[in-house]
PDB file of C-alpha atoms and ligand atoms in Angstrom:
ATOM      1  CA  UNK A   1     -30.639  15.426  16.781  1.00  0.00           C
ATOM      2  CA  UNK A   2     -33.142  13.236  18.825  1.00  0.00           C
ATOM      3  CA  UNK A   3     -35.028  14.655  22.068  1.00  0.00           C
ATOM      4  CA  UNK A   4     -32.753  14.415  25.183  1.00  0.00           C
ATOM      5  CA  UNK A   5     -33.562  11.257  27.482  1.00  0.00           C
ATOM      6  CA  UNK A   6     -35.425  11.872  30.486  1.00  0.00           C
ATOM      7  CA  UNK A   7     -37.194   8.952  31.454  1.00  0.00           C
ATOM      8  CA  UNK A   8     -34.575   5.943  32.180  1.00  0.00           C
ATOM      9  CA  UNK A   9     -37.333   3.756  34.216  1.00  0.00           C
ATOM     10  CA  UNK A  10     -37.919   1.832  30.731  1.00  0.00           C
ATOM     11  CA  UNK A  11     -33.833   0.933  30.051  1.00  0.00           C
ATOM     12  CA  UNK A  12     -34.109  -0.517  33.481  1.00  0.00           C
ATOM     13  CA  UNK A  13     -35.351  -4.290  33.578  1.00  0.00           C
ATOM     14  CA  UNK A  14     -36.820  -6.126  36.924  1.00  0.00           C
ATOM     15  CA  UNK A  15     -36.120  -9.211  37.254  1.00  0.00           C
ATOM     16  CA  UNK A  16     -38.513 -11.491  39.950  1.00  0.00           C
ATOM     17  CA  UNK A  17     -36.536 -13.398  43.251  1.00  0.00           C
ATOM     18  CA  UNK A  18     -32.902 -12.237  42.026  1.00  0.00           C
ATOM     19  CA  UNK A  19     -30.526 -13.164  43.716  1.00  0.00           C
ATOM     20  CA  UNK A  20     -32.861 -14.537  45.964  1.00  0.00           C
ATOM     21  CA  UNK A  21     -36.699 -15.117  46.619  1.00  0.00           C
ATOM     22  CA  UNK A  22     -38.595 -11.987  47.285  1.00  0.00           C
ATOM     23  CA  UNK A  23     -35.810  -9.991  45.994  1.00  0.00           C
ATOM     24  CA  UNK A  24     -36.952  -7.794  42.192  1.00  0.00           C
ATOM     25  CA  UNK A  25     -33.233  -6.918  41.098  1.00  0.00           C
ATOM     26  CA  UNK A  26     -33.055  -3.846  38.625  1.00  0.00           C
ATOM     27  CA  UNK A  27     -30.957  -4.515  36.078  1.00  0.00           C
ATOM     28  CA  UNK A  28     -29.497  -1.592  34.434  1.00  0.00           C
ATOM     29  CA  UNK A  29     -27.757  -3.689  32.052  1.00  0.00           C
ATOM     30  CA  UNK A  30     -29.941  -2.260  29.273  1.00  0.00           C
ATOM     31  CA  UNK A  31     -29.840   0.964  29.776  1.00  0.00           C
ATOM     32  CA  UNK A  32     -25.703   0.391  29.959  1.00  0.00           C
ATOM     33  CA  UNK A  33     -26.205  -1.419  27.073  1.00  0.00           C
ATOM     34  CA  UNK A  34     -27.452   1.475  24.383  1.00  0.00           C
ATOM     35  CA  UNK A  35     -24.367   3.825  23.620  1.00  0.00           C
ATOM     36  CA  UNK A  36     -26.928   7.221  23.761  1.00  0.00           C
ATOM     37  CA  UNK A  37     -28.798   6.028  26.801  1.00  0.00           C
ATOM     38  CA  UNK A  38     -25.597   5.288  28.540  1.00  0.00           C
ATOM     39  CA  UNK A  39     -24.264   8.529  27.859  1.00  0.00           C
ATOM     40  CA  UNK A  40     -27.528  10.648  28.744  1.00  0.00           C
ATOM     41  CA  UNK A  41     -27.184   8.900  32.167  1.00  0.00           C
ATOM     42  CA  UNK A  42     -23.936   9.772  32.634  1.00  0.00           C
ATOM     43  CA  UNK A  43     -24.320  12.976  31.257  1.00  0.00           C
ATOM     44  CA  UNK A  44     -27.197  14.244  33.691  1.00  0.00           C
ATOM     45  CA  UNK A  45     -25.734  12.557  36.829  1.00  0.00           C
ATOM     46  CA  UNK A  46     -22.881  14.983  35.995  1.00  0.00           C
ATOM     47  CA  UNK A  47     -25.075  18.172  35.530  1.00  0.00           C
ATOM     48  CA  UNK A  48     -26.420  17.282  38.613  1.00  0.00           C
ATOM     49  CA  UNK A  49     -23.328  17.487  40.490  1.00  0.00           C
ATOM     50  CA  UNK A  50     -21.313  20.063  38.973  1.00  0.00           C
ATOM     51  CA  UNK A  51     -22.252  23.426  40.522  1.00  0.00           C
ATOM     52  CA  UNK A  52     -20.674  21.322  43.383  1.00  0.00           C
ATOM     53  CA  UNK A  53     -17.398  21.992  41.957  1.00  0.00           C
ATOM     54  CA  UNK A  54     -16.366  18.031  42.970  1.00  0.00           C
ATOM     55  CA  UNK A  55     -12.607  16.910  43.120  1.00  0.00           C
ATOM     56  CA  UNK A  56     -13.134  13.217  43.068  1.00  0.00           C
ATOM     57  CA  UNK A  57     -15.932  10.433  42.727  1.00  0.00           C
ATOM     58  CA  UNK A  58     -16.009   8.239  45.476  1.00  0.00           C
ATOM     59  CA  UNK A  59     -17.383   4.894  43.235  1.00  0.00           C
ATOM     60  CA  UNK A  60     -18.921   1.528  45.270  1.00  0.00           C
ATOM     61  CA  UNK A  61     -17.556  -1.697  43.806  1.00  0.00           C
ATOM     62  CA  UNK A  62     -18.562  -2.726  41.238  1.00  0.00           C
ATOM     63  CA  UNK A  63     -21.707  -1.344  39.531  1.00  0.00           C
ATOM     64  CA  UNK A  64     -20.838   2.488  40.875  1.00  0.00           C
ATOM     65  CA  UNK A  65     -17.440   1.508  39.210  1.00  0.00           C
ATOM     66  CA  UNK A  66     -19.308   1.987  35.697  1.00  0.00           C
ATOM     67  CA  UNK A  67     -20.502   5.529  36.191  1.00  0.00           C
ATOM     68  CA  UNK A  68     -17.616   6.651  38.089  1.00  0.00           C
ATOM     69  CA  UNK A  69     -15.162   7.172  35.540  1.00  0.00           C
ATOM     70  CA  UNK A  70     -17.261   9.199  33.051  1.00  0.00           C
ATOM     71  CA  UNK A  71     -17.953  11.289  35.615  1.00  0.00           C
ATOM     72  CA  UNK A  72     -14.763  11.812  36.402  1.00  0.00           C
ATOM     73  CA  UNK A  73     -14.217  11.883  32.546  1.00  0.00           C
ATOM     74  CA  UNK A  74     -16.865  15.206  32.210  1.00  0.00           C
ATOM     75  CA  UNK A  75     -16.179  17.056  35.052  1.00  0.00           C
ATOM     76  CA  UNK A  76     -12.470  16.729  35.740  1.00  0.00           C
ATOM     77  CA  UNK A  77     -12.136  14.793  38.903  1.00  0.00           C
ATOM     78  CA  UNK A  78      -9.952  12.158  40.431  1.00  0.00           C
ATOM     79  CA  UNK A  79     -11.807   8.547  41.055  1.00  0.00           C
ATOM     80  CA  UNK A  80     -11.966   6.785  44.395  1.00  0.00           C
ATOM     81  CA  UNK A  81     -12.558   3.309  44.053  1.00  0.00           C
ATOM     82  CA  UNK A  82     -14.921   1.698  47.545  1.00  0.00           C
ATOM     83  CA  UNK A  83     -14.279  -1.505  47.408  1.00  0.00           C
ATOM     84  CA  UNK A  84     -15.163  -5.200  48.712  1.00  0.00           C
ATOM     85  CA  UNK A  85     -12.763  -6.482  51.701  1.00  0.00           C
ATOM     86  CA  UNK A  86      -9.048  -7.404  50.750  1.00  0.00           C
ATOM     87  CA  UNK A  87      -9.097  -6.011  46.806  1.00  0.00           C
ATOM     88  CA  UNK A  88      -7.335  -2.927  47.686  1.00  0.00           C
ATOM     89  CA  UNK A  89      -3.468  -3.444  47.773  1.00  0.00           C
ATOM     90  CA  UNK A  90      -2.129  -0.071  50.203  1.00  0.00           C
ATOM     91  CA  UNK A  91      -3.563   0.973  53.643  1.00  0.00           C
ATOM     92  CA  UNK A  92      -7.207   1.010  54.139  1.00  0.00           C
ATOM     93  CA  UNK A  93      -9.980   2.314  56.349  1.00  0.00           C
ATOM     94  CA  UNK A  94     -12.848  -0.536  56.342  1.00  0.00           C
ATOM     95  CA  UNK A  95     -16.232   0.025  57.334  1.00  0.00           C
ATOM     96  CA  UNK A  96     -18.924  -2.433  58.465  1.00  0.00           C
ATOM     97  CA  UNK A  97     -22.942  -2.510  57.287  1.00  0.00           C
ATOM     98  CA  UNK A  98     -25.871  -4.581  57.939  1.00  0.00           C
ATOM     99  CA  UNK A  99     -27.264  -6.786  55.346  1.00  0.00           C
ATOM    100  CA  UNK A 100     -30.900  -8.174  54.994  1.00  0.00           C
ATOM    101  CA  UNK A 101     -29.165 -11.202  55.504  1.00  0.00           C
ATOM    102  CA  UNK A 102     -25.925 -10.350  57.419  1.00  0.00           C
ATOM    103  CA  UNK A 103     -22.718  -8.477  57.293  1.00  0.00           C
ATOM    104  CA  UNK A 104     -20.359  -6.881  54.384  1.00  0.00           C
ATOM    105  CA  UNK A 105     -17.668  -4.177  54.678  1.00  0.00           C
ATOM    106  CA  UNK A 106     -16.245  -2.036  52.294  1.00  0.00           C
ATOM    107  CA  UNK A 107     -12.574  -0.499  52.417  1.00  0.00           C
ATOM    108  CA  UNK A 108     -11.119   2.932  51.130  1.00  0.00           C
ATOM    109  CA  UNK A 109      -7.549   3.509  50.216  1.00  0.00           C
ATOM    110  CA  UNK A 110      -6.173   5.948  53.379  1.00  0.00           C
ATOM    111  CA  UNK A 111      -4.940   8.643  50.876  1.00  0.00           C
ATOM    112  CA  UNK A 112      -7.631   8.436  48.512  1.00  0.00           C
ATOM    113  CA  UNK A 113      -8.833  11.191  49.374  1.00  0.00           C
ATOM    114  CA  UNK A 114      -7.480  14.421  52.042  1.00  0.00           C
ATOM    115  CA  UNK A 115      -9.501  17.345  54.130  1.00  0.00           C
ATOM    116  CA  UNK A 116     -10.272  20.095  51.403  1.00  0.00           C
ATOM    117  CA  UNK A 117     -11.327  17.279  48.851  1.00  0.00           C
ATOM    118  CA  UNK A 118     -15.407  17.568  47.703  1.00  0.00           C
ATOM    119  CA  UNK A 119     -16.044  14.162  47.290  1.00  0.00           C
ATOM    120  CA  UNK A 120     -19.468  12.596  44.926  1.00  0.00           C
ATOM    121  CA  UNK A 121     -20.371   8.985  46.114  1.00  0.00           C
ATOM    122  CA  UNK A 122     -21.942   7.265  43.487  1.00  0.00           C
ATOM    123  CA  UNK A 123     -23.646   3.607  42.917  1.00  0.00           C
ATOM    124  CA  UNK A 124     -26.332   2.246  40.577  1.00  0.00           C
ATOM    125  CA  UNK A 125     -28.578   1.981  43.055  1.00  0.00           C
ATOM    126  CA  UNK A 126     -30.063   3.188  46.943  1.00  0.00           C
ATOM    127  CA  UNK A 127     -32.000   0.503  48.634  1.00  0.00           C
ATOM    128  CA  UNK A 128     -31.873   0.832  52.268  1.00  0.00           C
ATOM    129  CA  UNK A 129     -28.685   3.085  52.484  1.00  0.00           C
ATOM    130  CA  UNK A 130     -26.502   0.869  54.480  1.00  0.00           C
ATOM    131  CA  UNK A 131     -24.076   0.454  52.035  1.00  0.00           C
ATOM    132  CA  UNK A 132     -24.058   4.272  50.397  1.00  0.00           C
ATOM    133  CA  UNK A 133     -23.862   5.186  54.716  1.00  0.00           C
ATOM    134  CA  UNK A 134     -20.832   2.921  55.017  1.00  0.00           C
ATOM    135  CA  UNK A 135     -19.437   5.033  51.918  1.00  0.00           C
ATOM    136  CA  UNK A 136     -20.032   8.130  53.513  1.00  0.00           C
ATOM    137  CA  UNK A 137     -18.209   7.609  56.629  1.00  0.00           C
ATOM    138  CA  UNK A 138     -15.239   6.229  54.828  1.00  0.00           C
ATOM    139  CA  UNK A 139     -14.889   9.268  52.717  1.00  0.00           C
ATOM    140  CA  UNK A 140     -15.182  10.868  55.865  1.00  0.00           C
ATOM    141  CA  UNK A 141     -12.440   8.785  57.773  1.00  0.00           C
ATOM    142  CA  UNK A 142      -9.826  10.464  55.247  1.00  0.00           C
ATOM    143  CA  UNK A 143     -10.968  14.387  55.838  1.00  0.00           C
ATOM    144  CA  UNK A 144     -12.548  15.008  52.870  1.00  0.00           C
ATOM    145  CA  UNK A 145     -15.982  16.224  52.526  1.00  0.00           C
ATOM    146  CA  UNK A 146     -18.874  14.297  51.152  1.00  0.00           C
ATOM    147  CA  UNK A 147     -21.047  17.117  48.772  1.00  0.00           C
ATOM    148  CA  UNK A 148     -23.522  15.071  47.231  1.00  0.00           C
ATOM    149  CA  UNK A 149     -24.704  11.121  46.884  1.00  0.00           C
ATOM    150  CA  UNK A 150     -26.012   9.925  43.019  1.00  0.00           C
ATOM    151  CA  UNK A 151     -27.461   7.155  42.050  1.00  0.00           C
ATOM    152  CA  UNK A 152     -29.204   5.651  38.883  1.00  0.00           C
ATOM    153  CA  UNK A 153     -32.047   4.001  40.793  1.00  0.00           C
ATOM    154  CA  UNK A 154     -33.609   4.854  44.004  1.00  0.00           C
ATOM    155  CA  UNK A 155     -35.851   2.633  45.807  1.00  0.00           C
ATOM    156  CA  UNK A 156     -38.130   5.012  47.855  1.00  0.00           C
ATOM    157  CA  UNK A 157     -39.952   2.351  49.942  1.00  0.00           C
ATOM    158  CA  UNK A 158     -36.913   1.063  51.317  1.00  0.00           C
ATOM    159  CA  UNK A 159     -36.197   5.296  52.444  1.00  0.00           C
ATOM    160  CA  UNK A 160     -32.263   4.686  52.472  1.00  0.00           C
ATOM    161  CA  UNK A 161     -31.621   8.532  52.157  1.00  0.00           C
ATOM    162  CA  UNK A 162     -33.285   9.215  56.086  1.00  0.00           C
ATOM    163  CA  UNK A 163     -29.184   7.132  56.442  1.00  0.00           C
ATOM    164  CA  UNK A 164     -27.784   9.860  54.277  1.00  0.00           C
ATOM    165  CA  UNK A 165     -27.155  13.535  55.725  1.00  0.00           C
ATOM    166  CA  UNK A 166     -25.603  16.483  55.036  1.00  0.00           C
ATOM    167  CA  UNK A 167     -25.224  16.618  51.691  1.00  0.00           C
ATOM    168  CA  UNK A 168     -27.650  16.658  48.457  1.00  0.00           C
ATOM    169  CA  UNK A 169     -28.642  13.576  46.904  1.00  0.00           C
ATOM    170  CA  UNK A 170     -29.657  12.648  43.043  1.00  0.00           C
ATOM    171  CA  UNK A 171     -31.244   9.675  41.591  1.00  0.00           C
ATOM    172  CA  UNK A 172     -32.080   9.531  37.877  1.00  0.00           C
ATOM    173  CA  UNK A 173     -35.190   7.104  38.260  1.00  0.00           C
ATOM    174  CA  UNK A 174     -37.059   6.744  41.584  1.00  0.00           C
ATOM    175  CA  UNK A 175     -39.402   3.730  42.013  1.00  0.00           C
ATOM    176  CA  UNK A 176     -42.226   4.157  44.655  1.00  0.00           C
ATOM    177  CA  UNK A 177     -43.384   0.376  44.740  1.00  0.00           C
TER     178      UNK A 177
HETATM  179  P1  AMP B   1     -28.466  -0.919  50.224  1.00  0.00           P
HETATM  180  O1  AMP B   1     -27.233  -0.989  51.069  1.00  0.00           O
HETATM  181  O2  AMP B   1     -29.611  -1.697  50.809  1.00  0.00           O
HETATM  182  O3  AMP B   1     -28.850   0.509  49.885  1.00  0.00           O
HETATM  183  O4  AMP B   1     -28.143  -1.672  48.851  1.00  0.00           O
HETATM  184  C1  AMP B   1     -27.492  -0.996  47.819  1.00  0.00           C
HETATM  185  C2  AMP B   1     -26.490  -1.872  47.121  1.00  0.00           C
HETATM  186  O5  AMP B   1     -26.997  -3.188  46.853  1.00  0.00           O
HETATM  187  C3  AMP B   1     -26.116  -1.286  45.784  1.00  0.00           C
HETATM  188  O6  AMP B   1     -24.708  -1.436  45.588  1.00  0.00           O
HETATM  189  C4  AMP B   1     -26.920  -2.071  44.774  1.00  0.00           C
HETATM  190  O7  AMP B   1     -26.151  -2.368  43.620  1.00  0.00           O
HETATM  191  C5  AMP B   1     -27.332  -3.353  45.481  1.00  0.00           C
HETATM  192  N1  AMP B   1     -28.796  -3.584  45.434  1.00  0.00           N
HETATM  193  C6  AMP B   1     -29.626  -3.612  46.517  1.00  0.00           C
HETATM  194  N2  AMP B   1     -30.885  -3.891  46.164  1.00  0.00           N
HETATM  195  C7  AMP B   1     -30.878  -4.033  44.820  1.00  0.00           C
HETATM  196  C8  AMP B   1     -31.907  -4.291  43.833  1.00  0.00           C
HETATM  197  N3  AMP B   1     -33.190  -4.469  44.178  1.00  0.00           N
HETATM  198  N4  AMP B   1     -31.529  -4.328  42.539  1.00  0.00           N
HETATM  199  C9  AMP B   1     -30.234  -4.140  42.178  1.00  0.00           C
HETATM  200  N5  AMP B   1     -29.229  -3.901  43.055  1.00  0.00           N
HETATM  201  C10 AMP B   1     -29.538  -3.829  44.361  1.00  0.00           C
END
């Protein structure tokens, strides 16, 4: 059996003025790519997580959508999809963020989730937080409790977890510049 995986930063790839100049995207598509690296990801994000006992994952369209359901998968929970305005067909909360450039919301299903739920939020990646804070409060809006926030990548420069409180938050691979 070969040496567990604990260095993702080199199945991530950065790719210069994507989607827009002055922009380095970091594409995981490599590391989702590789069946074993895939899994190790997966695999840790849920061992980070699970003395949290969670009842749900609480996954941000569409990236977080990848993760979400083998962590659900692994540790037995139910999956809330976060998604982009109009895609969700029943009654929704929505919740407004800021941009670099701008506005975008992000809706939650009202019943997705109910007070005594112990809800994960996960995406592939924190950059300034806005987006993982608009996740937050809509798990929020429905009762449950948020326990923990995980992502793949974390930009620390851009500090988006001083938007995140009150619960612990994981990121498999942090980048500092
Ligand atoms: P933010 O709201 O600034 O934390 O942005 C996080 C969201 O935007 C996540 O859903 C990411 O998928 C995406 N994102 C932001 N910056 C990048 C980046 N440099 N590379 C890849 N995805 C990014």
């Amino acid at each position: 059996m070969s040496a567990p995986i604990t260095d993702f930063s080199s199945y991530l790839r950065d790719v210069p003025d994507f989607p827009k100049p002055g922009i380095t995207f970091k594409d995981i598509t490599p590391l989702l790519n590789q069946a074993e690296v895939f899994t190790a990801a997966i695999d840790q994000i849920a061992e980070q997580v699970r003395h949290l006992r969670p009842t749900h994952f609480a996954a941000i369209e569409s990236r977080g959508f990848l993760f979400g359901g083998g962590l659900c998968e692994r540790l037995g929970a139910g999956f809330v999809p976060l998604r982009k305005p109009g895609k969700l067909p029943w009654k929704t909360y929505s919740e407004s963020y800021q941009l670099e450039y701008g506005q975008d919301s992000l809706e939650i299903h009202v019943d997705a989730a109910a007070p005594g739920d112990r809800v994960v939020i996960i995406d592939d990646l924190l950059a300034t937080g806005g987006t993982a804070a608009a996740a937050v409060n809509l798990v929020r809006r429905t009762g449950a409790e948020v326990v923990a926030a995980a992502f793949v990548v974390e930009l620390d420069f851009l500090d988006g977890r001083s938007k995140l409180h009150g619960f612990e938050i994981h990121s498999l691979v942090r980048v500092s510049d």
